[in-house]
Short mmCIF file of C-alpha atoms in Angstrom, two decimals:
data_model
loop_
_atom_site.label_atom_id
_atom_site.label_comp_id
_atom_site.label_asym_id
_atom_site.label_seq_id
_atom_site.Cartn_x
_atom_site.Cartn_y
_atom_site.Cartn_z
CA MET A 1 10.47 9.90 -31.33
CA PRO A 2 9.27 11.58 -28.11
CA ARG A 3 5.85 13.16 -27.71
CA LEU A 4 6.14 16.94 -27.55
CA GLY A 5 3.67 19.35 -26.02
CA VAL A 6 3.14 22.74 -24.42
CA ILE A 7 1.77 23.85 -21.07
CA LEU A 8 -0.40 26.92 -21.59
CA GLN A 9 -1.34 29.39 -18.87
CA ASP A 10 -4.44 30.26 -20.89
CA GLU A 11 -5.73 30.21 -24.45
CA HIS A 12 -4.06 33.55 -25.23
CA ALA A 13 -0.72 31.73 -25.24
CA LEU A 14 -1.81 30.06 -28.48
CA ARG A 15 -0.88 33.28 -30.27
CA ALA A 16 2.74 32.15 -30.03
CA ALA A 17 2.03 28.85 -31.81
CA ARG A 18 2.70 30.00 -35.39
CA PRO A 19 2.50 26.48 -36.85
CA SER A 20 4.79 26.09 -39.82
CA ARG A 21 3.18 25.57 -43.21
CA PRO A 22 4.47 23.51 -46.10
CA ALA A 23 5.63 25.35 -49.20
CA PRO A 24 2.95 25.50 -51.93
CA ALA A 25 4.91 23.08 -54.12
CA GLU A 26 5.30 20.59 -51.28
CA GLU A 27 2.82 18.23 -49.79
CA ALA A 28 2.95 17.52 -46.10
CA ALA A 29 2.82 13.81 -45.38
CA ASP A 30 0.28 14.54 -42.68
CA ASP A 31 -0.69 17.25 -40.21
CA GLU A 32 1.80 15.93 -37.67
CA ALA A 33 4.62 16.78 -40.08
CA VAL A 34 3.34 20.35 -40.12
CA ASP A 35 2.69 20.77 -36.41
CA PRO A 36 4.96 19.02 -33.88
CA VAL A 37 2.66 19.76 -30.92
CA GLN A 38 1.04 16.52 -29.82
CA LEU A 39 -0.08 17.53 -26.32
CA VAL A 40 -1.60 20.76 -25.05
CA VAL A 41 -1.77 21.01 -21.26
CA LEU A 42 -4.18 23.61 -19.90
CA ARG A 43 -2.93 25.06 -16.63
CA SER A 44 -5.84 27.51 -16.35
CA THR A 45 -8.04 24.62 -15.19
CA LEU A 46 -5.96 24.44 -12.00
CA LEU A 47 -7.45 27.80 -10.95
CA ASN A 48 -10.79 28.02 -12.77
CA PRO A 49 -12.02 24.96 -14.66
CA PRO A 50 -14.43 26.18 -17.34
CA ARG A 51 -18.06 25.12 -17.42
CA ALA A 52 -19.27 22.68 -20.06
CA ALA A 53 -19.89 25.04 -22.99
CA ALA A 54 -16.72 27.02 -22.31
CA ALA A 55 -14.68 23.82 -22.05
CA ARG A 56 -15.94 22.65 -25.45
CA ALA A 57 -15.21 26.05 -26.99
CA LEU A 58 -11.70 26.08 -25.52
CA ALA A 59 -11.00 22.59 -26.86
CA GLU A 60 -12.22 23.64 -30.30
CA HIS A 61 -9.97 26.69 -30.22
CA VAL A 62 -6.92 24.65 -29.25
CA ARG A 63 -7.57 22.09 -31.98
CA SER A 64 -7.97 24.82 -34.58
CA VAL A 65 -4.31 25.65 -33.92
CA HIS A 66 -2.99 22.19 -33.01
CA PRO A 67 -5.27 19.74 -34.86
CA ASN A 68 -3.45 16.59 -33.71
CA ALA A 69 -3.00 17.60 -30.09
CA VAL A 70 -4.41 15.68 -27.12
CA LEU A 71 -5.78 18.08 -24.49
CA VAL A 72 -4.72 17.52 -20.89
CA PRO A 73 -6.32 19.67 -18.16
CA TYR A 74 -4.98 20.23 -14.66
CA VAL A 75 -7.13 19.07 -11.75
CA TRP A 76 -8.86 21.93 -9.90
CA HIS A 77 -6.96 23.20 -6.86
CA LEU A 78 -9.97 22.57 -4.62
CA VAL A 79 -9.14 18.89 -5.03
CA SER A 80 -5.39 19.15 -4.51
CA HIS A 81 -4.46 22.29 -2.57
CA GLY A 82 -5.19 23.21 1.02
CA GLU A 83 -6.59 26.44 2.37
CA SER A 84 -3.14 27.96 3.04
CA ASP A 85 -1.49 26.93 -0.25
CA GLY A 86 -2.05 30.27 -1.98
CA LEU A 87 -4.40 29.36 -4.83
CA ARG A 88 -7.81 30.06 -3.30
CA GLU A 89 -7.38 33.81 -3.68
CA ALA A 90 -6.18 33.51 -7.29
CA GLY A 91 -9.26 31.67 -8.52
CA THR A 92 -12.69 33.14 -9.18
CA ARG A 93 -14.73 29.93 -9.20
CA THR A 94 -15.55 28.20 -5.94
CA LEU A 95 -17.95 25.77 -4.27
CA PRO A 96 -19.94 25.91 -1.02
CA GLY A 97 -18.41 24.23 2.01
CA GLU A 98 -15.88 24.75 4.77
CA ALA A 99 -12.48 25.76 3.38
CA ARG A 100 -10.62 23.19 5.50
CA ARG A 101 -12.59 20.35 3.90
CA PHE A 102 -11.24 21.06 0.41
CA GLY A 103 -7.84 20.03 -0.95
CA HIS A 104 -5.11 17.49 -0.20
CA LEU A 105 -7.18 14.70 -1.81
CA GLN A 106 -9.29 14.39 1.32
CA ASP A 107 -12.15 11.90 1.38
CA THR A 108 -14.85 14.54 1.83
CA PRO A 109 -18.02 15.46 -0.07
CA GLU A 110 -16.43 18.84 -0.80
CA VAL A 111 -13.39 17.33 -2.55
CA GLN A 112 -15.64 14.90 -4.42
CA ALA A 113 -17.79 17.80 -5.63
CA ALA A 114 -14.67 19.65 -6.79
CA TRP A 115 -13.47 16.54 -8.61
CA GLU A 116 -16.81 16.22 -10.41
CA VAL A 117 -16.19 19.69 -11.83
CA SER A 118 -12.75 18.64 -13.09
CA LEU A 119 -14.15 15.38 -14.47
CA ARG A 120 -16.86 17.19 -16.40
CA CYS A 121 -14.25 19.59 -17.79
CA ALA A 122 -12.03 16.70 -18.94
CA LYS A 123 -14.94 14.92 -20.60
CA GLU A 124 -16.09 18.02 -22.45
CA MET A 125 -12.53 18.47 -23.75
CA GLY A 126 -12.30 14.83 -24.83
CA SER A 127 -9.37 14.25 -22.45
CA ASP A 128 -8.29 10.86 -21.17
CA THR A 129 -5.47 12.24 -18.98
CA VAL A 130 -5.37 14.80 -16.16
CA ILE A 131 -2.46 16.41 -14.35
CA LEU A 132 -2.64 16.46 -10.57
CA ARG A 133 -0.41 19.14 -9.07
CA THR A 134 0.22 18.85 -5.34
CA PRO A 135 1.73 21.64 -3.19
CA PRO A 136 4.69 21.43 -0.75
CA SER A 137 2.19 21.03 2.09
CA PHE A 138 1.18 17.67 0.59
CA THR A 139 4.05 15.94 2.37
CA PRO A 140 5.28 12.35 1.77
CA GLY A 141 3.72 10.77 4.83
CA THR A 142 1.59 7.64 5.09
CA ILE A 143 -1.72 9.52 5.02
CA ASN A 144 -0.95 11.45 1.85
CA GLN A 145 0.44 8.39 0.10
CA ALA A 146 -2.81 6.59 0.89
CA ARG A 147 -4.84 9.54 -0.40
CA LEU A 148 -2.83 9.60 -3.61
CA ALA A 149 -3.37 5.86 -4.04
CA ALA A 150 -7.12 6.24 -3.54
CA PHE A 151 -7.25 9.13 -6.02
CA ALA A 152 -5.32 7.20 -8.67
CA GLU A 153 -7.47 4.10 -8.20
CA ALA A 154 -10.70 6.10 -8.52
CA ARG A 155 -9.50 7.85 -11.68
CA ALA A 156 -8.44 4.56 -13.25
CA ALA A 157 -11.96 3.26 -12.60
CA GLU A 158 -13.26 6.30 -14.52
CA GLY A 159 -10.92 5.55 -17.44
CA LEU A 160 -8.57 8.45 -16.75
CA ARG A 161 -4.79 8.45 -16.65
CA VAL A 162 -3.13 10.52 -13.90
CA VAL A 163 0.11 12.45 -14.28
CA TRP A 164 1.36 13.74 -10.92
CA GLU A 165 3.26 17.04 -10.75
CA LEU A 166 4.67 17.18 -7.25
CA ASP A 167 6.41 19.84 -5.23
CA GLY A 168 8.15 19.76 -1.90
CA LEU A 169 10.06 17.09 0.01
CA TRP A 170 9.31 14.01 -2.07
CA GLU A 171 12.43 12.03 -2.93
CA PRO A 172 12.86 10.73 -6.51
CA ALA A 173 13.13 7.12 -5.33
CA THR A 174 9.88 7.45 -3.35
CA THR A 175 7.97 9.02 -6.22
CA LEU A 176 9.21 6.43 -8.70
CA ALA A 177 8.19 3.59 -6.40
CA LEU A 178 4.74 5.15 -5.97
CA ALA A 179 4.38 5.76 -9.70
CA ARG A 180 5.12 2.09 -10.38
CA LYS A 181 2.77 0.91 -7.66
CA LEU A 182 -0.11 3.21 -8.66
CA ASN A 183 0.45 2.97 -12.43
CA ILE A 184 0.76 6.74 -12.83
CA ASP A 185 3.37 9.04 -14.34
CA THR A 186 5.10 12.01 -12.73
CA LEU A 187 5.86 15.41 -14.26
CA VAL A 188 9.35 16.63 -13.31
CA PRO A 189 11.83 19.30 -14.47
CA ALA A 190 14.02 18.25 -17.39
CA PHE A 191 16.96 20.50 -16.45
CA GLU A 192 18.85 21.46 -13.32
CA GLY A 193 19.25 25.15 -12.55
CA THR A 194 22.66 25.04 -14.19
CA GLY A 195 21.14 24.00 -17.50
CA ARG A 196 22.22 20.36 -17.43
CA PRO A 197 19.66 17.58 -17.90
CA VAL A 198 18.59 16.26 -14.52
CA GLN A 199 20.38 13.04 -13.66
CA GLN A 200 17.55 10.62 -13.08
CA SER A 201 15.74 7.59 -14.32
CA TYR A 202 13.27 8.57 -17.00
CA GLU A 203 10.91 5.74 -16.16
CA ARG A 204 7.33 6.94 -15.62
CA ARG A 205 8.46 10.55 -15.87
CA TRP A 206 7.18 13.27 -18.15
CA LEU A 207 9.71 16.08 -18.51
CA ARG A 208 8.95 19.79 -18.16
CA VAL A 209 11.15 22.44 -19.81
CA ASP A 210 10.44 25.80 -18.18
CA SER A 211 11.12 29.20 -19.72
CA ALA A 212 13.26 30.32 -16.81
CA GLY A 213 16.91 30.55 -15.87
CA ALA A 214 19.24 28.67 -18.16
CA THR A 215 16.32 27.29 -20.18
CA GLU A 216 14.51 30.57 -20.82
CA ARG A 217 15.73 30.30 -24.38
CA LEU A 218 16.43 26.69 -25.32
CA ARG A 219 19.67 27.15 -27.23
CA GLY A 220 20.88 24.43 -29.56
CA ALA A 221 23.44 23.12 -27.08
CA LEU A 222 20.81 22.77 -24.35
CA ALA A 223 18.37 21.01 -26.66
CA GLU A 224 21.09 18.67 -27.90
CA SER A 225 22.15 17.81 -24.35
CA LEU A 226 18.61 16.68 -23.53
CA VAL A 227 18.31 14.71 -26.77
CA PHE A 228 21.51 12.82 -26.07
CA ALA A 229 20.73 12.31 -22.35
CA LEU A 230 17.48 10.63 -23.33
CA ALA A 231 19.13 8.65 -26.10
CA ASN A 232 21.92 7.44 -23.80
CA ALA A 233 19.28 6.30 -21.29
CA ASP A 234 17.41 4.51 -24.08
CA ALA A 235 14.40 6.69 -23.25
CA LEU A 236 14.12 8.91 -26.33
CA GLU A 237 11.40 6.91 -28.08
CA ASP A 238 9.02 6.84 -25.12
CA ALA A 239 9.66 10.28 -23.59
CA THR A 240 6.99 12.93 -23.17
CA ILE A 241 8.39 16.47 -23.03
CA LEU A 242 6.30 19.53 -22.20
CA PHE A 243 7.45 23.11 -22.73
CA ALA A 244 6.11 25.80 -20.40
CA GLY A 245 6.25 29.57 -20.06
CA GLY A 246 6.25 32.45 -22.49
CA ARG A 247 8.67 30.72 -24.88
CA ALA A 248 6.96 27.33 -24.78
CA HIS A 249 6.26 27.10 -28.51
CA ALA A 250 9.63 28.58 -29.53
CA ASN A 251 11.51 26.17 -27.26
CA LEU A 252 9.50 23.21 -28.53
CA ARG A 253 10.41 24.12 -32.11
CA ALA A 254 14.08 24.45 -31.12
CA PHE A 255 14.00 21.00 -29.56
CA ALA A 256 12.26 19.53 -32.62
CA ARG A 257 15.02 20.95 -34.81
CA SER A 258 17.66 19.31 -32.58
CA LEU A 259 15.81 16.00 -32.89
CA ASP A 260 15.87 16.28 -36.67
CA ALA A 261 19.54 17.22 -36.68
CA ALA A 262 20.52 14.34 -34.39
CA GLU A 263 19.00 11.76 -36.77
CA LEU A 264 18.67 9.24 -33.95
#
């Protein structure tokens, strides 16, 4: 069965988790049978990665709600986003240095310092995976492909897996070829705006179900369509599906029910 997880804006979103509990007369086979959440992605680290003690406390809080979940932080925007990409003003934590020397995976001391902050955060959370989000200004040219390759190689040397969430002009064929070459995964939308599963290869792709548009509330028919699209592509067993937005936990539970009903 696929791995299911949630993307949280911050720890307050855990209030919506409401993990189901077994009836008193029943015994759960294990905690995973009680709580279907296997991954918790922390988007707040994109803006303001917490310092060591706060990172440990946040990880402890998450695991108190989702005891079997693997934590996956986003990489700090000072590594990935340029000065004009709109995240500098949203964050409160920063580093000394010229603004133009941060972001876009540049080979600068400033980007390296920002990465060290993200690395420390991941280690304190016990994470072996990070999500790198790149903005539309990180275009698919030769320079940026080389920077992405260097970033992925350096993270592999540190024992970290990279999942790349891209935005902008990158073509699916290009991203899949890069993912294969660099041994990374990509994070892509699971549905088109119309509510149909995106027609694509599921190789090296994590799927994101957003609480917006047709998927704001993941109705049974929508959940079933994704289940059967993955099954028909022989990708159901290995898929990783993340649910984002205000209804992340509710949509994950709806999808888990469709999985159970499908009996695949």
